[in-house]
Coordinates of C-alpha atoms (C1' of nucleotides) in Angstrom, one line a residue:
Chain Z
M1 CA 1.0 120.3 39.9
V2 CA 4.5 120.7 41.0
L3 CA 5.8 119.8 44.3
K4 CA 7.4 122.7 46.2
I5 CA 10.0 122.2 48.9
F6 CA 11.4 124.9 51.1
N7 CA 15.2 124.5 50.6
T8 CA 17.3 125.6 53.6
M9 CA 20.0 126.3 50.9
G10 CA 18.7 129.6 49.7
M11 CA 15.9 129.8 52.3
K12 CA 13.0 129.7 49.9
K13 CA 10.5 127.3 48.3
E14 CA 11.6 125.7 45.1
D15 CA 10.0 123.4 42.6
F16 CA 11.2 119.9 43.3
I17 CA 12.9 118.4 40.3
P18 CA 14.8 115.2 41.1
L19 CA 18.2 114.5 39.6
R20 CA 16.9 111.4 37.8
E21 CA 13.4 111.4 36.6
G22 CA 11.1 109.4 38.8
E23 CA 13.6 108.7 41.4
V24 CA 14.4 110.4 44.7
R25 CA 17.4 109.7 46.8
I26 CA 17.2 110.9 50.4
Y27 CA 19.6 111.0 53.3
A28 CA 18.2 111.6 56.7
C29 CA 20.4 112.1 59.7
G30 CA 19.7 109.2 62.1
P31 CA 20.3 108.7 65.8
T32 CA 23.4 108.4 67.9
V33 CA 22.8 105.2 69.7
Y34 CA 23.9 106.1 73.2
D35 CA 20.4 106.3 74.7
F36 CA 16.7 105.8 73.9
I37 CA 15.4 108.2 71.2
H38 CA 13.3 111.0 72.6
I39 CA 10.2 112.7 71.2
G40 CA 12.3 115.4 69.5
N41 CA 14.1 112.8 67.5
A42 CA 10.8 111.2 66.8
R43 CA 9.5 114.4 65.3
A44 CA 12.5 114.5 62.9
F45 CA 12.0 110.8 62.0
V46 CA 8.3 111.1 61.6
V47 CA 8.7 114.2 59.3
A48 CA 11.2 112.4 57.2
D49 CA 9.0 109.3 57.0
T50 CA 5.9 111.3 56.0
I51 CA 7.9 113.1 53.3
R52 CA 9.1 109.8 52.1
R53 CA 5.6 108.3 52.0
Y54 CA 4.2 111.3 50.2
L55 CA 6.9 111.1 47.5
E56 CA 6.2 107.4 47.1
H57 CA 2.5 108.2 46.8
R58 CA 3.4 110.7 44.1
G59 CA 4.9 107.8 42.2
F60 CA 8.6 108.4 42.8
K61 CA 10.9 105.5 43.4
V62 CA 12.4 106.6 46.7
F63 CA 15.8 105.4 48.0
F64 CA 16.0 106.3 51.7
I65 CA 19.1 106.2 53.8
S66 CA 19.4 107.0 57.4
N67 CA 22.6 106.5 59.3
I68 CA 23.4 105.2 62.8
T69 CA 26.1 107.0 64.6
D70 CA 27.8 104.4 66.8
I71 CA 31.1 106.0 67.5
D72 CA 31.5 109.6 68.8
D73 CA 32.1 111.5 72.0
K74 CA 28.7 110.8 73.5
M75 CA 29.1 107.0 72.9
I76 CA 32.5 107.1 74.6
K77 CA 31.3 109.0 77.5
R78 CA 28.2 106.8 78.0
S79 CA 30.3 103.7 77.7
Q80 CA 32.6 105.0 80.5
E81 CA 29.7 105.9 82.7
T82 CA 27.9 102.6 82.3
G83 CA 30.7 100.2 82.0
L84 CA 29.2 98.8 78.8
S85 CA 31.4 98.5 75.8
I86 CA 30.7 100.8 72.9
Q87 CA 29.6 97.8 70.8
Q88 CA 27.2 96.7 73.5
L89 CA 25.7 100.2 73.8
G90 CA 25.4 100.4 70.0
E91 CA 23.5 97.1 69.9
I92 CA 21.2 97.9 72.7
F93 CA 20.2 101.3 71.6
S94 CA 20.0 100.6 67.9
D95 CA 17.6 97.7 68.7
A96 CA 15.6 100.1 70.8
Y97 CA 15.7 102.7 68.0
F98 CA 14.3 100.2 65.5
E99 CA 11.6 99.2 68.0
D100 CA 10.6 102.8 68.5
I101 CA 10.4 103.7 64.9
A102 CA 8.4 100.6 64.2
A103 CA 5.9 101.6 66.9
L104 CA 5.5 104.9 65.3
N105 CA 4.9 103.3 61.9
I106 CA 8.1 104.8 60.5
K107 CA 9.2 102.7 57.5
K108 CA 12.7 101.2 57.9
P109 CA 15.3 103.0 55.8
D110 CA 16.5 101.1 52.8
V111 CA 19.9 101.1 54.3
S112 CA 20.9 102.0 57.9
P113 CA 24.7 102.4 57.6
R114 CA 26.7 102.4 60.7
A115 CA 29.7 104.6 61.2
T116 CA 31.9 101.9 62.6
Q117 CA 31.4 99.8 59.5
H118 CA 32.6 102.5 57.2
I119 CA 36.0 103.5 58.8
P120 CA 38.1 102.5 55.7
E121 CA 35.9 104.6 53.4
M122 CA 36.2 107.6 55.8
I123 CA 39.9 107.3 56.0
E124 CA 40.0 107.3 52.2
V125 CA 37.9 110.5 52.0
I126 CA 40.2 112.2 54.6
R127 CA 43.3 111.0 52.7
K128 CA 42.0 112.5 49.5
L129 CA 41.1 115.8 51.2
M130 CA 44.6 116.0 52.5
E131 CA 46.0 115.3 49.1
A132 CA 43.9 118.1 47.7
G133 CA 45.1 120.5 50.4
Y134 CA 41.8 120.9 52.2
A135 CA 43.1 119.2 55.4
Y136 CA 46.1 119.2 57.6
Q137 CA 47.5 117.0 60.2
V138 CA 48.6 118.1 63.7
D139 CA 50.0 115.4 65.9
G140 CA 47.5 112.6 65.4
D141 CA 44.6 114.8 64.5
V142 CA 43.4 115.8 61.1
Y143 CA 41.5 119.1 60.6
F144 CA 39.5 120.5 57.7
D145 CA 40.9 123.8 56.6
V146 CA 37.9 126.0 56.3
S147 CA 39.8 128.9 54.7
R148 CA 40.4 126.7 51.7
F149 CA 36.7 126.1 51.0
E150 CA 35.3 129.3 49.5
D151 CA 31.6 128.4 50.0
Y152 CA 32.0 127.6 53.7
G153 CA 28.9 129.0 55.4
K154 CA 26.6 129.0 52.4
L155 CA 24.0 126.8 54.1
S156 CA 23.8 128.4 57.5
G157 CA 24.6 131.9 56.5
N158 CA 27.5 132.0 58.9
K159 CA 30.6 133.8 58.0
T160 CA 33.9 132.4 59.0
E161 CA 35.0 135.6 60.6
A162 CA 31.7 136.0 62.5
L163 CA 32.1 132.5 63.9
E164 CA 35.2 133.5 65.8
M165 CA 33.4 136.3 67.5
G166 CA 30.7 134.2 68.9
A167 CA 32.8 131.2 69.9
R168 CA 31.7 130.1 73.3
I169 CA 34.3 127.5 73.7
E170 CA 38.0 127.7 74.1
V171 CA 39.8 127.7 70.8
N172 CA 41.7 124.5 70.2
P173 CA 45.3 125.8 69.7
K174 CA 46.1 123.0 67.2
K175 CA 43.7 124.5 64.7
R176 CA 44.8 127.1 62.2
N177 CA 41.4 128.7 62.2
P178 CA 38.9 128.4 65.0
A179 CA 36.3 127.3 62.6
D180 CA 38.3 124.3 61.4
F181 CA 36.8 121.0 62.4
A182 CA 38.2 117.6 63.1
L183 CA 38.1 114.9 60.4
W184 CA 40.1 112.5 62.5
K185 CA 40.8 112.5 66.2
A186 CA 43.9 110.8 67.7
R187 CA 43.1 108.1 70.2
K188 CA 43.3 109.0 73.8
E189 CA 43.8 106.8 76.8
G190 CA 40.7 104.5 77.3
E191 CA 39.2 105.3 74.0
P192 CA 38.7 103.0 71.0
G193 CA 40.8 103.5 67.9
W194 CA 41.3 102.3 64.4
H195 CA 44.6 102.2 62.4
S196 CA 45.1 105.1 60.0
P197 CA 47.8 106.8 58.1
W198 CA 47.9 109.3 61.0
G199 CA 48.1 106.8 63.8
E200 CA 45.4 105.2 65.9
G201 CA 42.3 107.3 66.2
R202 CA 38.7 107.7 65.2
P203 CA 36.7 109.7 62.7
G204 CA 35.1 113.1 63.5
W205 CA 31.4 113.3 63.6
H206 CA 30.7 115.0 60.3
I207 CA 32.8 112.8 58.1
E208 CA 30.6 109.8 58.5
C209 CA 27.6 111.4 56.9
S210 CA 29.5 112.8 53.9
T211 CA 31.2 109.5 53.3
M212 CA 28.2 107.2 53.7
A213 CA 25.8 109.5 51.8
M214 CA 28.2 109.5 48.9
K215 CA 28.8 105.8 49.1
Y216 CA 25.1 104.9 48.9
L217 CA 23.6 107.8 47.1
G218 CA 26.4 109.1 44.9
E219 CA 28.3 112.4 44.9
T220 CA 25.1 114.3 44.3
F221 CA 21.7 113.3 45.6
D222 CA 18.3 114.9 46.0
I223 CA 17.3 115.5 49.6
H224 CA 19.2 115.7 52.8
M225 CA 17.3 116.2 56.0
G226 CA 17.4 116.5 59.7
G227 CA 16.5 118.8 62.6
K228 CA 17.4 122.5 62.3
D229 CA 20.1 122.3 64.9
L230 CA 22.1 120.2 62.4
I231 CA 22.3 123.1 59.9
F232 CA 25.3 124.3 61.7
P233 CA 27.9 123.0 62.1
H234 CA 27.0 119.4 61.0
H235 CA 25.5 119.9 57.6
E236 CA 27.7 122.9 56.8
N237 CA 30.7 120.7 57.4
E238 CA 29.3 117.8 55.5
I239 CA 29.0 120.1 52.5
A240 CA 32.5 121.4 52.9
Q241 CA 33.9 117.8 53.0
A242 CA 31.9 116.5 50.2
E243 CA 32.1 119.4 47.8
A244 CA 35.8 120.1 48.4
L245 CA 36.4 116.5 47.4
T246 CA 34.1 116.3 44.4
G247 CA 33.6 119.9 43.2
K248 CA 30.0 119.0 42.8
T249 CA 26.8 119.9 44.6
F250 CA 26.4 117.5 47.5
A251 CA 22.7 117.5 48.3
R252 CA 20.3 119.5 46.1
Y253 CA 17.5 120.1 48.6
W254 CA 18.0 120.6 52.3
I255 CA 15.0 120.1 54.6
H256 CA 15.1 120.9 58.3
N257 CA 12.4 120.6 60.8
E258 CA 11.7 123.0 63.7
W259 CA 12.1 122.0 67.4
L260 CA 9.7 120.3 69.6
T261 CA 9.3 121.9 73.1
V262 CA 7.9 120.3 76.2
E263 CA 5.5 122.6 78.1
G264 CA 7.1 125.6 76.4
Q265 CA 10.6 124.7 77.1
K266 CA 13.4 123.1 75.1
M267 CA 13.9 119.5 76.2
S268 CA 17.1 119.0 78.2
K269 CA 18.4 116.7 80.7
S270 CA 19.0 119.5 83.2
L271 CA 15.4 120.7 83.1
G272 CA 14.3 117.2 83.7
N273 CA 11.8 117.3 80.9
F274 CA 13.6 114.9 78.6
I275 CA 10.9 112.5 77.3
T276 CA 11.8 109.4 75.4
V277 CA 9.5 107.8 72.9
K278 CA 9.0 104.9 75.3
D279 CA 7.9 107.3 78.1
A280 CA 5.5 109.1 75.8
L281 CA 3.9 105.8 74.8
K282 CA 3.0 105.1 78.4
I283 CA 0.4 107.9 78.2
C284 CA -0.7 107.8 74.6
S285 CA -0.9 105.4 71.7
P286 CA 1.7 105.5 69.0
Q287 CA -0.9 106.6 66.5
V288 CA -1.8 109.6 68.7
L289 CA 1.8 110.5 69.2
R290 CA 2.4 110.4 65.4
F291 CA -0.8 112.3 64.7
F292 CA 0.3 115.0 67.2
L293 CA 3.7 115.3 65.6
I294 CA 2.3 116.0 62.2
S295 CA -0.5 118.3 63.4
A296 CA 1.8 121.3 63.0
H297 CA 3.8 122.1 59.9
Y298 CA 7.3 120.7 60.1
R299 CA 8.9 124.1 59.9
S300 CA 6.8 125.4 62.9
P301 CA 7.6 124.7 66.5
I302 CA 5.4 122.3 68.3
D303 CA 4.7 122.0 72.0
F304 CA 4.3 118.6 73.7
N305 CA 1.8 119.0 76.6
R306 CA -1.3 117.5 77.9
E307 CA -3.7 119.7 76.0
S308 CA -2.1 119.2 72.6
L309 CA -2.1 115.4 73.1
K310 CA -5.7 115.4 74.1
L311 CA -6.5 117.4 71.0
A312 CA -4.6 115.0 68.8
E313 CA -6.5 112.2 70.4
A314 CA -9.9 113.7 69.9
N315 CA -9.1 114.6 66.3
L316 CA -7.9 111.2 65.5
E317 CA -10.9 109.7 67.2
R318 CA -13.2 111.8 65.1
I319 CA -11.6 110.3 61.9
N320 CA -11.6 106.8 63.2
S321 CA -15.2 106.8 64.3
A322 CA -16.4 108.2 61.0
M323 CA -14.6 105.3 59.3
E324 CA -16.3 102.9 61.7
R325 CA -19.7 104.3 61.0
L326 CA -19.0 104.0 57.3
Q327 CA -18.1 100.4 57.7
G328 CA -21.3 99.8 59.6
L329 CA -23.5 100.9 56.7
R330 CA -25.3 98.1 55.0
E331 CA -24.5 97.7 51.3
R332 CA -26.9 97.9 48.5
A333 CA -26.7 97.9 44.7
N334 CA -28.0 101.2 43.4
R335 CA -26.4 104.6 43.7
T336 CA -28.4 107.7 44.5
S337 CA -27.6 111.4 44.3
E338 CA -26.6 111.3 48.0
E339 CA -23.9 108.9 47.1
E340 CA -22.8 111.1 44.1
N341 CA -22.6 113.9 46.5
L342 CA -20.5 112.0 49.1
L343 CA -18.2 110.8 46.4
S344 CA -17.6 114.3 45.0
E345 CA -16.9 115.6 48.5
V346 CA -14.4 112.8 49.1
R347 CA -12.7 113.2 45.8
D348 CA -12.4 116.9 46.4
A349 CA -10.8 116.1 49.8
R350 CA -8.3 114.0 48.1
S351 CA -7.2 116.7 45.7
K352 CA -7.1 119.3 48.5
F353 CA -4.9 116.9 50.5
E354 CA -2.5 116.5 47.6
E355 CA -2.5 120.2 47.0
A356 CA -1.6 120.8 50.6
M357 CA 1.2 118.2 50.6
D358 CA 2.5 119.6 47.3
D359 CA 3.0 122.9 49.0
D360 CA 6.0 122.0 51.2
F361 CA 4.3 119.1 52.9
N362 CA 1.7 121.1 54.7
T363 CA 0.3 118.4 56.9
P364 CA -2.1 120.5 59.0
L365 CA -3.8 121.7 55.8
A366 CA -3.8 118.1 54.5
I367 CA -5.5 117.0 57.7
A368 CA -8.1 119.7 57.3
A369 CA -8.9 118.1 53.9
I370 CA -9.5 114.8 55.6
F371 CA -11.9 116.4 58.0
N372 CA -13.9 117.6 55.0
A373 CA -14.3 114.0 54.0
V374 CA -15.1 113.0 57.5
K375 CA -17.9 115.5 57.7
A376 CA -19.3 114.3 54.4
I377 CA -19.3 110.7 55.7
N378 CA -21.0 111.6 59.0
S379 CA -23.5 113.7 57.2
Y380 CA -24.3 110.8 54.9
A381 CA -24.5 108.3 57.7
D382 CA -26.9 110.5 59.7
K383 CA -29.4 110.3 56.9
N384 CA -28.8 106.8 55.6
A385 CA -28.5 103.3 56.9
E386 CA -27.4 101.9 53.6
I387 CA -24.9 102.7 50.9
E388 CA -24.0 101.6 47.5
A389 CA -21.2 99.1 47.7
L390 CA -18.7 100.6 45.3
T391 CA -19.2 104.1 46.8
K392 CA -18.6 102.7 50.2
R393 CA -15.4 101.1 49.1
E394 CA -14.0 104.1 47.3
V395 CA -14.8 106.4 50.2
Y396 CA -13.2 104.1 52.7
E397 CA -10.2 103.4 50.6
T398 CA -9.6 107.1 49.9
V399 CA -9.6 108.1 53.5
K400 CA -7.5 105.1 54.4
D401 CA -5.0 106.0 51.7
L402 CA -4.7 109.6 52.8
M403 CA -4.2 108.6 56.4
G404 CA -1.7 106.0 55.3
I405 CA 0.4 108.7 53.6
L406 CA 0.5 110.4 57.0
G407 CA 1.6 107.1 58.5
I408 CA -1.6 106.5 60.4
N409 CA -3.0 103.1 59.8
I410 CA -6.8 103.1 60.0
E411 CA -6.9 99.3 59.9
T412 CA -4.8 98.9 63.0
R413 CA -7.6 100.1 65.2
R414 CA -10.2 98.0 63.5
E415 CA -8.0 94.9 63.8
E416 CA -7.5 95.5 67.5
Y417 CA -11.2 95.9 67.9
A418 CA -12.0 92.9 65.8
E419 CA -9.7 90.8 67.9
E420 CA -11.3 91.9 71.1
K421 CA -14.7 91.5 69.8
T422 CA -14.2 87.9 69.0
T423 CA -13.4 87.0 72.5
I424 CA -15.8 85.7 75.2
I425 CA -15.8 89.2 76.6
N426 CA -17.6 90.3 73.5
E427 CA -20.5 88.0 74.4
L428 CA -20.5 89.2 77.9
I429 CA -20.7 92.8 76.8
N430 CA -23.6 92.0 74.5
L431 CA -25.3 90.2 77.3
I432 CA -25.1 93.3 79.5
I433 CA -26.2 95.5 76.6
D434 CA -29.2 93.3 76.0
V435 CA -30.2 93.4 79.6
R436 CA -29.9 97.1 79.6
Q437 CA -32.0 97.3 76.5
E438 CA -34.7 95.4 78.3
M439 CA -34.5 97.8 81.2
R440 CA -34.8 100.7 78.8
R441 CA -37.8 99.1 77.2
R442 CA -39.4 99.0 80.6
K443 CA -38.3 102.6 81.2
E444 CA -36.0 101.7 84.0
W445 CA -33.9 104.7 83.3
K446 CA -32.0 104.8 86.6
I447 CA -30.6 101.3 86.3
S448 CA -29.9 101.8 82.6
D449 CA -27.9 104.9 83.3
E450 CA -26.0 103.2 86.1
I451 CA -25.0 100.4 83.8
R452 CA -23.8 102.9 81.2
E453 CA -21.8 104.8 83.8
R454 CA -20.2 101.8 85.2
L455 CA -19.2 100.5 81.8
Q456 CA -17.8 104.0 81.0
K457 CA -15.7 103.8 84.1
I458 CA -14.0 100.6 83.0
G459 CA -13.3 102.1 79.6
L460 CA -16.3 101.0 77.6
T461 CA -18.5 103.6 75.9
I462 CA -22.1 102.9 75.1
E463 CA -24.0 104.9 72.5
D464 CA -27.7 104.5 71.9
S465 CA -29.0 105.3 68.5
P466 CA -32.1 104.6 66.4
Q467 CA -30.2 101.7 64.8
G468 CA -29.5 100.1 68.2
T469 CA -26.8 100.4 70.8
R470 CA -23.2 100.5 69.8
W471 CA -20.2 100.0 72.1
K472 CA -16.6 100.8 71.7
L473 CA -13.5 100.4 73.8
K474 CA -12.2 103.7 75.1
K475 CA -8.6 103.7 73.8
I476 CA -7.9 107.0 75.5
Q477 CA -5.2 106.7 78.0
D478 CA -5.3 108.6 81.2
L479 CA -3.6 111.8 80.5
N480 CA -3.7 112.7 84.1
K481 CA -0.7 110.5 84.4
F482 CA 1.1 113.2 82.4
S483 CA 2.9 114.9 85.2
K484 CA 3.5 111.8 87.2
H485 CA 5.6 110.4 84.3
F486 CA 7.6 113.4 83.7
Chain G
rG1 C1' 28.3 140.9 68.6
rC2 C1' 26.8 138.0 64.1
rC3 C1' 22.8 135.0 61.7
rG4 C1' 17.7 133.0 61.6
rG5 C1' 12.4 132.1 62.9
rG6 C1' 7.9 133.9 65.2
rG7 C1' 3.7 136.9 67.5
rU8 C1' -3.6 134.8 64.1
rG9 C1' -10.3 134.4 67.7
rG10 C1' -10.9 131.1 74.8
rC11 C1' -7.2 127.0 73.0
rC12 C1' -4.5 124.2 68.9
rG13 C1' -3.4 125.6 64.0
rA14 C1' -3.4 126.9 58.3
rG15 C1' -3.3 131.2 55.3
rC16 C1' 1.2 135.3 53.7
rG17 C1' -2.1 141.0 48.7
rG18 C1' -8.8 140.5 47.2
rU19 C1' -12.3 134.3 48.0
rU20 C1' -15.6 130.2 54.7
rA21 C1' -9.1 127.1 56.5
rG22 C1' -9.8 123.0 59.7
rG23 C1' -10.2 121.0 64.7
rC24 C1' -11.3 121.7 70.1
rG25 C1' -14.3 124.8 73.2
rG26 C1' -18.8 128.2 73.9
rC27 C1' -23.9 129.5 72.4
rG28 C1' -28.6 128.1 69.7
rG29 C1' -31.3 124.3 67.0
rG30 C1' -32.0 119.0 65.3
rC31 C1' -31.8 113.7 66.8
rU32 C1' -32.3 111.2 71.9
rG33 C1' -36.2 109.0 77.9
rC34 C1' -31.5 111.3 79.3
rA35 C1' -26.4 111.3 77.9
rG36 C1' -22.9 110.6 74.1
rA37 C1' -21.8 110.5 69.0
rC38 C1' -23.3 113.0 64.7
rC39 C1' -25.7 117.1 61.7
rC40 C1' -27.2 122.4 61.0
rG41 C1' -26.5 127.5 62.4
rC42 C1' -24.0 131.2 65.3
rU43 C1' -19.9 133.2 68.0
rG44 C1' -15.1 135.0 67.4
rA45 C1' -8.7 136.8 64.9
rC46 C1' -4.8 138.6 62.8
rA47 C1' 1.2 142.1 68.9
rU48 C1' 1.7 147.5 68.1
rG49 C1' 2.5 152.6 65.5
rG50 C1' 3.1 154.5 60.7
rG51 C1' 3.3 153.8 55.2
rU52 C1' 2.5 151.5 50.1
rU53 C1' -2.1 149.9 47.4
rC54 C1' -8.6 150.4 44.6
rA55 C1' -7.7 146.5 48.3
rA56 C1' -3.0 144.2 53.9
rA57 C1' -3.4 139.1 58.8
rU58 C1' -0.6 139.0 54.2
rC59 C1' 4.2 144.0 51.3
rC60 C1' 7.6 148.2 53.5
rC61 C1' 9.6 151.0 57.9
rG62 C1' 9.7 151.8 63.2
rU63 C1' 8.5 149.8 68.2
rC64 C1' 7.5 146.0 71.9
rC65 C1' 7.7 140.9 73.1
rC66 C1' 9.0 135.5 72.3
rC67 C1' 12.2 131.5 70.5
rG68 C1' 16.4 129.4 68.1
rG69 C1' 21.7 128.8 65.9
rC70 C1' 26.9 130.6 66.4
rU71 C1' 28.9 124.6 71.7
rC72 C1' 27.1 117.9 72.1
rC73 C1' 21.8 118.1 70.5
rA74 C1' 16.5 116.1 66.0

RNA sequence: GCCGGGGUGGCCGAGCGGUUAGGCGGCGGGCUGCAGACCCGCUGACAUGGGUUCAAAUCCCGUCCCCGGCUCCA
C-alpha cells in the first residue's frame, strides 16, 4: 500500500515518495512565543505530531524540525506592553510551549531552532538574494522583488496582479510592487536590532523559516506543514525566497490543516473566545483534548464546544474501559475458536486502521477501526472470564499501538489508577464495597443504592456484575464549568 | 473584485460512481434486585432544481445558504 498525501501544491492527493528512501524530513511551523499557545495552535501541532508518529510507525526515519519565532512584530509589541524584554518573553513562553506540548503528548521536535540564533544565516541568504537580483534595498529595508520570481503564487493560487486589487492595507510606498515583502526591516526607535550590511535592523518573518529549513533539512526536503492560514503569504514567500536562491524545489509536499472554531466562531481576542491550552486543560484531560482534536479529519473544520468535548470523552472512555476489561480477564493456556475469532477481528482492525491512515491520515476512519476492535473485545469479555495468555497480549498490544500512533497513551490511565489503588484509600473503598455487598446479600436495596449514589457524587463509579463489583474513578471533569471559564 | 473549502440521519463524523462507515442519542431485547457498563436488533441521511450513467451522497450545470484566504494569525 502506498501512502497518499493531499498536497496543497497542486491541490490533490499524491503518492508519497520521500526524497531519500526510508527517510522523511519535515518542517512544521512552530509558535511565536509572545503568549501561551491556544487550542488552534494545538490542533496544528497535534496534527503534525500524529503524522510524524504514523510515518515512524510505517518505518520511516523521521527528522522533524519545528521553529520558534522569538523576534517579530508581535514580540516587540508584547514586550512594550508588558515591560518584559524580548528575551524574557521568549524564555517564558517557549518554556510554556514545551510544557503544553508535553501535556498533549506531542513529541519534541528533533530541533527547535530559534530565529534569534540564526541571524547571521538569514543575513547571508538575504545577501545572496540581493546579489542575484531578487531583492532591493530602500533606506535600511530590504524587500523581495516578487516580479522577478516567475512562480510567485503557485502555492496559494494568487496572482500578483490580483493581490493588488484586494489589498486591504495601505501600500508601503517604499515597495516597487505592493506584493513585495520585507526580508529585512530597519531598526526603529525602541526596537531591537542586529548589525547587517544594510544597517541595524531585524529579519522579516518569512526569511527565518526558509533559512532554518534549508540549514537543517537541506535545499529540498519532504514535508512542510502548518495551519492553512499560513499558505498565504507565509509559505508562498518562503518558497519565493528559497527557490529564487537555489533554483530547486523547496518542500515537496505541503500539508495544511483546517481551522478550529469555538462554538461556531473563529477564535479571536476581540470575541473573547480565545482559549489557551492551559485553559482547556482546566475542563478536560489532555488525552481528551487530543482525542477531540483528531476526531475530525485534519482538512475539515472542527468546532470546540461542550458537546464535542463530551463526545470525545465518552468515546475515549469506551476504548479505555474495554482495555481494562481485557486486562481483568484471567489467563489460561489453551486457545479456543472464540479467541481465534477475537484475534482475527483485531488484526482486521489493525489493517483497516493502516488503510485509513494511508489515505491522507484519515484519523476519524482510523478511530472507527479501533472501535471495531473494542466491540470484539467487549463481546468476548461478555461471554468469557478467561483468555489465552498470548491472545490477550496481542490484542492488548495492538490496540495500545494503534492508540499510541494517535498519541493517546493507554497506559497513562492505568498507571494513574494503579497509583491510586495502592493507597490507603483503596482499602477504604474496598471496605465500603464489602459492606455494601453484605447489604445487598441481605437485600437491603435502599441503603445499597444510597451508598452507590453517594460514591457516584464524589466521583467514584460502582458497577455490579456477576464477577463481583468493580469500581473506577470518574475522570470526567465537570463540563458545566465550560462557560464559566470562557 | 480575485482565489479556495463546505452543506450527510436528532447530534458528531467518514465515504466522493455500485458494497453496513464508526461513535453519541432514541426504540426493542438480553444480562441485572434496580442502575450502570456491555452485547444483539431496529430506527434514521445525503441543501435544492436539472442533467450524464445500467447505476449518483458521490460526476456535470444552475440555484440557495455557510465558512475561509487576499492583513498579524495554527
